[in-house]
mmCIF file of C-alpha atoms in Angstrom:
data_model
loop_
_atom_site.group_PDB
_atom_site.id
_atom_site.type_symbol
_atom_site.label_atom_id
_atom_site.label_comp_id
_atom_site.label_asym_id
_atom_site.label_seq_id
_atom_site.Cartn_x
_atom_site.Cartn_y
_atom_site.Cartn_z
ATOM 1 C CA MET G 174 0.032 0.024 -0.064
ATOM 2 C CA ALA G 175 2.871 2.320 -0.706
ATOM 3 C CA GLU G 176 1.576 5.721 -1.748
ATOM 4 C CA VAL G 177 3.322 7.381 -4.821
ATOM 5 C CA ILE G 178 4.259 10.843 -3.659
ATOM 6 C CA PRO G 179 4.962 13.488 -6.221
ATOM 7 C CA GLN G 180 8.421 14.812 -6.781
ATOM 8 C CA LEU G 181 9.539 18.087 -5.031
ATOM 9 C CA ASP G 182 8.388 20.344 -7.875
ATOM 10 C CA ALA G 183 5.812 18.577 -10.164
ATOM 11 C CA PRO G 184 5.578 14.891 -11.458
ATOM 12 C CA ASN G 185 6.872 15.953 -14.860
ATOM 13 C CA ASP G 186 9.645 18.358 -13.243
ATOM 14 C CA PRO G 187 11.886 16.345 -10.880
ATOM 15 C CA VAL G 188 14.552 19.054 -10.757
ATOM 16 C CA PRO G 189 13.994 21.838 -8.153
ATOM 17 C CA ARG G 190 13.522 25.205 -9.817
ATOM 18 C CA ASP G 191 15.298 27.317 -7.160
ATOM 19 C CA ALA G 192 19.032 27.748 -6.864
ATOM 20 C CA VAL G 193 19.251 26.111 -3.403
ATOM 21 C CA GLY G 194 17.361 23.099 -4.430
ATOM 22 C CA ARG G 195 19.393 22.559 -7.466
ATOM 23 C CA PHE G 196 22.599 22.861 -5.590
ATOM 24 C CA LEU G 197 21.400 20.473 -2.915
ATOM 25 C CA LEU G 198 20.163 18.016 -5.718
ATOM 26 C CA ARG G 199 23.644 18.229 -7.441
ATOM 27 C CA TRP G 200 25.433 17.662 -4.222
ATOM 28 C CA SER G 201 23.318 14.944 -3.293
ATOM 29 C CA GLN G 202 23.730 13.128 -6.736
ATOM 30 C CA ALA G 203 27.669 13.445 -6.434
ATOM 31 C CA SER G 204 27.448 12.055 -2.924
ATOM 32 C CA ALA G 205 25.197 9.147 -4.013
ATOM 33 C CA LEU G 206 27.485 8.471 -6.868
ATOM 34 C CA GLY G 207 30.593 8.319 -4.431
ATOM 35 C CA GLY G 208 28.457 6.094 -2.191
ATOM 36 C CA ALA G 209 27.671 3.723 -5.140
ATOM 37 C CA VAL G 210 31.325 3.526 -6.060
ATOM 38 C CA LEU G 211 32.254 2.700 -2.423
ATOM 39 C CA LEU G 212 29.602 0.050 -2.174
ATOM 40 C CA PHE G 213 30.774 -1.441 -5.520
ATOM 41 C CA GLY G 214 34.300 -1.382 -4.157
ATOM 42 C CA ALA G 215 33.070 -3.227 -0.972
ATOM 43 C CA CYS G 216 31.454 -5.833 -3.128
ATOM 44 C CA CYS G 217 34.665 -6.371 -5.205
ATOM 45 C CA VAL G 218 36.675 -6.700 -1.779
ATOM 46 C CA SER G 219 34.171 -9.338 -0.600
ATOM 47 C CA VAL G 220 34.147 -11.347 -3.838
ATOM 48 C CA TYR G 221 37.915 -11.333 -4.025
ATOM 49 C CA SER G 222 38.239 -12.317 -0.491
ATOM 50 C CA VAL G 223 35.817 -15.215 -0.757
ATOM 51 C CA LEU G 224 37.400 -16.464 -3.981
ATOM 52 C CA GLY G 225 40.931 -16.049 -2.460
ATOM 53 C CA ARG G 226 39.798 -18.011 0.732
ATOM 54 C CA TRP G 227 38.085 -20.694 -1.415
ATOM 55 C CA LEU G 228 40.787 -21.164 -4.091
ATOM 56 C CA PHE G 229 44.040 -20.246 -2.526
ATOM 57 C CA ASP G 230 43.185 -20.410 1.384
ATOM 58 C CA ALA G 231 44.312 -16.587 1.295
ATOM 59 C CA PRO G 232 41.449 -14.246 2.120
ATOM 60 C CA VAL G 233 41.992 -10.464 2.160
ATOM 61 C CA LEU G 234 43.264 -9.352 5.498
ATOM 62 C CA GLY G 235 40.704 -7.086 7.159
ATOM 63 C CA ASP G 236 37.977 -7.504 4.543
ATOM 64 C CA VAL G 237 35.258 -7.388 7.153
ATOM 65 C CA GLU G 238 36.579 -4.054 8.450
ATOM 66 C CA MET G 239 36.901 -2.628 5.000
ATOM 67 C CA VAL G 240 33.285 -3.713 4.001
ATOM 68 C CA GLN G 241 31.806 -2.401 7.260
ATOM 69 C CA MET G 242 33.469 1.049 6.838
ATOM 70 C CA ALA G 243 32.584 1.134 3.143
ATOM 71 C CA CYS G 244 28.924 0.260 3.749
ATOM 72 C CA ALA G 245 28.560 2.829 6.494
ATOM 73 C CA LEU G 246 29.961 5.568 4.442
ATOM 74 C CA ALA G 247 27.900 4.476 1.231
ATOM 75 C CA ILE G 248 24.700 4.549 3.308
ATOM 76 C CA ALA G 249 25.463 8.012 4.698
ATOM 77 C CA ALA G 250 26.452 9.156 1.129
ATOM 78 C CA CYS G 251 23.263 7.984 -0.481
ATOM 79 C CA LEU G 252 20.536 9.141 2.096
ATOM 80 C CA PRO G 253 20.522 12.803 1.029
ATOM 81 C CA TYR G 254 19.780 11.860 -2.628
ATOM 82 C CA ALA G 255 16.966 9.704 -1.378
ATOM 83 C CA GLN G 256 15.590 12.733 0.635
ATOM 84 C CA MET G 257 15.858 14.982 -2.407
ATOM 85 C CA LYS G 258 13.935 12.519 -4.556
ATOM 86 C CA ASN G 259 11.409 11.809 -1.833
ATOM 87 C CA ALA G 260 12.380 8.091 -2.269
ATOM 88 C CA HIS G 261 12.515 6.993 1.406
ATOM 89 C CA VAL G 262 10.214 4.036 2.390
ATOM 90 C CA ILE G 263 6.828 5.328 3.690
ATOM 91 C CA VAL G 264 4.605 3.233 5.910
ATOM 92 C CA ASP G 265 1.211 4.723 5.147
ATOM 93 C CA PHE G 266 -1.105 2.273 6.747
ATOM 94 C CA PHE G 267 -2.648 4.912 8.920
ATOM 95 C CA THR G 268 -2.399 7.866 6.618
ATOM 96 C CA HIS G 269 -3.441 6.200 3.464
ATOM 97 C CA SER G 270 -6.925 7.544 3.562
ATOM 98 C CA ALA G 271 -6.096 10.848 5.180
ATOM 99 C CA PRO G 272 -6.626 14.028 3.408
ATOM 100 C CA ALA G 273 -3.583 15.339 1.392
ATOM 101 C CA ARG G 274 -3.285 18.386 3.626
ATOM 102 C CA VAL G 275 -2.814 15.962 6.712
ATOM 103 C CA ARG G 276 -0.231 14.018 4.787
ATOM 104 C CA ARG G 277 1.747 17.009 3.761
ATOM 105 C CA VAL G 278 1.766 18.257 7.418
ATOM 106 C CA LEU G 279 2.999 14.875 8.630
ATOM 107 C CA ASP G 280 5.633 14.881 5.760
ATOM 108 C CA ARG G 281 6.817 18.330 6.926
ATOM 109 C CA VAL G 282 6.967 17.073 10.550
ATOM 110 C CA ALA G 283 9.007 14.028 9.351
ATOM 111 C CA ALA G 284 11.363 16.154 7.372
ATOM 112 C CA LEU G 285 11.988 18.466 10.386
ATOM 113 C CA VAL G 286 12.607 15.354 12.716
ATOM 114 C CA LEU G 287 14.935 13.910 9.976
ATOM 115 C CA ALA G 288 16.857 17.224 9.733
ATOM 116 C CA VAL G 289 17.335 17.566 13.514
ATOM 117 C CA ALA G 290 18.372 13.767 13.901
ATOM 118 C CA SER G 291 20.691 13.832 11.038
ATOM 119 C CA ALA G 292 22.360 17.120 12.354
ATOM 120 C CA VAL G 293 22.865 15.291 15.748
ATOM 121 C CA ILE G 294 24.364 12.358 14.043
ATOM 122 C CA ALA G 295 26.711 14.527 11.992
ATOM 123 C CA TRP G 296 27.695 16.498 15.022
ATOM 124 C CA ARG G 297 28.369 13.288 17.108
ATOM 125 C CA SER G 298 30.342 11.853 14.163
ATOM 126 C CA PHE G 299 32.718 14.761 14.135
ATOM 127 C CA VAL G 300 32.956 14.668 17.955
ATOM 128 C CA GLY G 301 33.581 10.875 17.757
ATOM 129 C CA ALA G 302 36.225 11.468 15.137
ATOM 130 C CA TRP G 303 37.959 13.995 17.466
ATOM 131 C CA GLU G 304 37.811 11.506 20.452
ATOM 132 C CA ALA G 305 39.046 8.576 18.370
ATOM 133 C CA ALA G 306 41.935 10.636 16.927
ATOM 134 C CA ARG G 307 42.895 11.868 20.371
ATOM 135 C CA SER G 308 42.823 8.408 21.932
ATOM 136 C CA GLY G 309 44.498 6.735 18.964
ATOM 137 C CA GLU G 310 41.843 4.130 18.497
ATOM 138 C CA SER G 311 42.366 1.992 15.475
ATOM 139 C CA ALA G 312 40.678 -0.930 13.767
ATOM 140 C CA MET G 313 41.572 -4.318 15.143
ATOM 141 C CA ILE G 314 42.961 -6.091 12.227
ATOM 142 C CA LEU G 315 44.072 -3.332 9.602
ATOM 143 C CA GLY G 316 45.084 -0.865 12.323
ATOM 144 C CA TRP G 317 43.461 1.970 10.449
ATOM 145 C CA PRO G 318 42.754 4.999 12.719
ATOM 146 C CA LEU G 319 39.010 4.805 13.360
ATOM 147 C CA TRP G 320 38.655 8.644 13.273
ATOM 148 C CA TRP G 321 38.804 8.242 9.414
ATOM 149 C CA SER G 322 35.447 6.519 9.362
ATOM 150 C CA TYR G 323 33.826 8.955 11.810
ATOM 151 C CA VAL G 324 34.924 12.038 10.041
ATOM 152 C CA THR G 325 33.829 10.807 6.683
ATOM 153 C CA LEU G 326 30.287 9.933 7.951
ATOM 154 C CA GLY G 327 29.800 13.464 9.209
ATOM 155 C CA PRO G 328 29.492 15.255 5.770
ATOM 156 C CA GLY G 329 26.966 12.768 4.632
ATOM 157 C CA PHE G 330 24.766 13.252 7.567
ATOM 158 C CA LEU G 331 25.182 16.971 7.441
ATOM 159 C CA LEU G 332 24.040 16.973 3.902
ATOM 160 C CA LEU G 333 21.033 14.815 4.874
ATOM 161 C CA SER G 334 20.098 17.369 7.428
ATOM 162 C CA LEU G 335 20.368 20.197 4.788
ATOM 163 C CA THR G 336 18.164 18.245 2.328
ATOM 164 C CA ALA G 337 15.609 17.545 5.004
ATOM 165 C CA LEU G 338 15.495 21.247 5.952
ATOM 166 C CA TYR G 339 15.089 22.087 2.282
ATOM 167 C CA THR G 340 12.198 19.555 2.026
ATOM 168 C CA TYR G 341 10.578 20.942 5.085
ATOM 169 C CA TRP G 342 10.834 24.485 3.554
ATOM 170 C CA ARG G 343 9.668 23.156 0.232
ATOM 171 C CA ILE G 344 6.595 21.416 1.539
ATOM 172 C CA GLY G 345 5.633 24.545 3.432
ATOM 173 C CA ARG G 346 6.167 26.827 0.380
ATOM 174 C CA ASP G 347 4.118 24.470 -1.709
ATOM 175 C CA GLU G 348 1.358 24.358 0.943
ATOM 176 C CA GLY G 349 1.313 28.295 1.022
ATOM 177 C CA GLU G 350 1.006 28.360 -2.802
ATOM 178 C CA ARG G 351 -2.015 26.008 -2.654
ATOM 179 C CA ALA G 352 -3.799 28.384 -0.213
#
């Protein structure tokens, strides 16, 4: 029972018309492309490690750590694009028959909650990076400094926060135009 929600502007115009929206969309697209490349790399490392273990009894050292880090970064990098394209999973069991105005209000509240939550995650990622760098914490097998992972998660969640704030503003503006 997934509801098809129109794009940010109009169903036939998926690209935002304002400068801020276009900038965030392009930044989100670049971020998602980077996330896809990371995820593809993680898949390649996994396949190479499994084949190496099976054929030569020589897996890639630290493959699980590399895949974990790459997947976390890929997710953080792809979420902003999903927000800009309104492509997050929506459970509309209770709101399916609600009026469009109620659904827009709920979408706006959800965007604001997402903006705040992702801003907190970005902030805590940067704080975690600082603490991990200060304490010298490193990955168990590879010995990579863990602050690398934390500091690279922050920008993805910061961008997610910005795109959620944009979505919040955009839904409100569109609601004002309808009135």
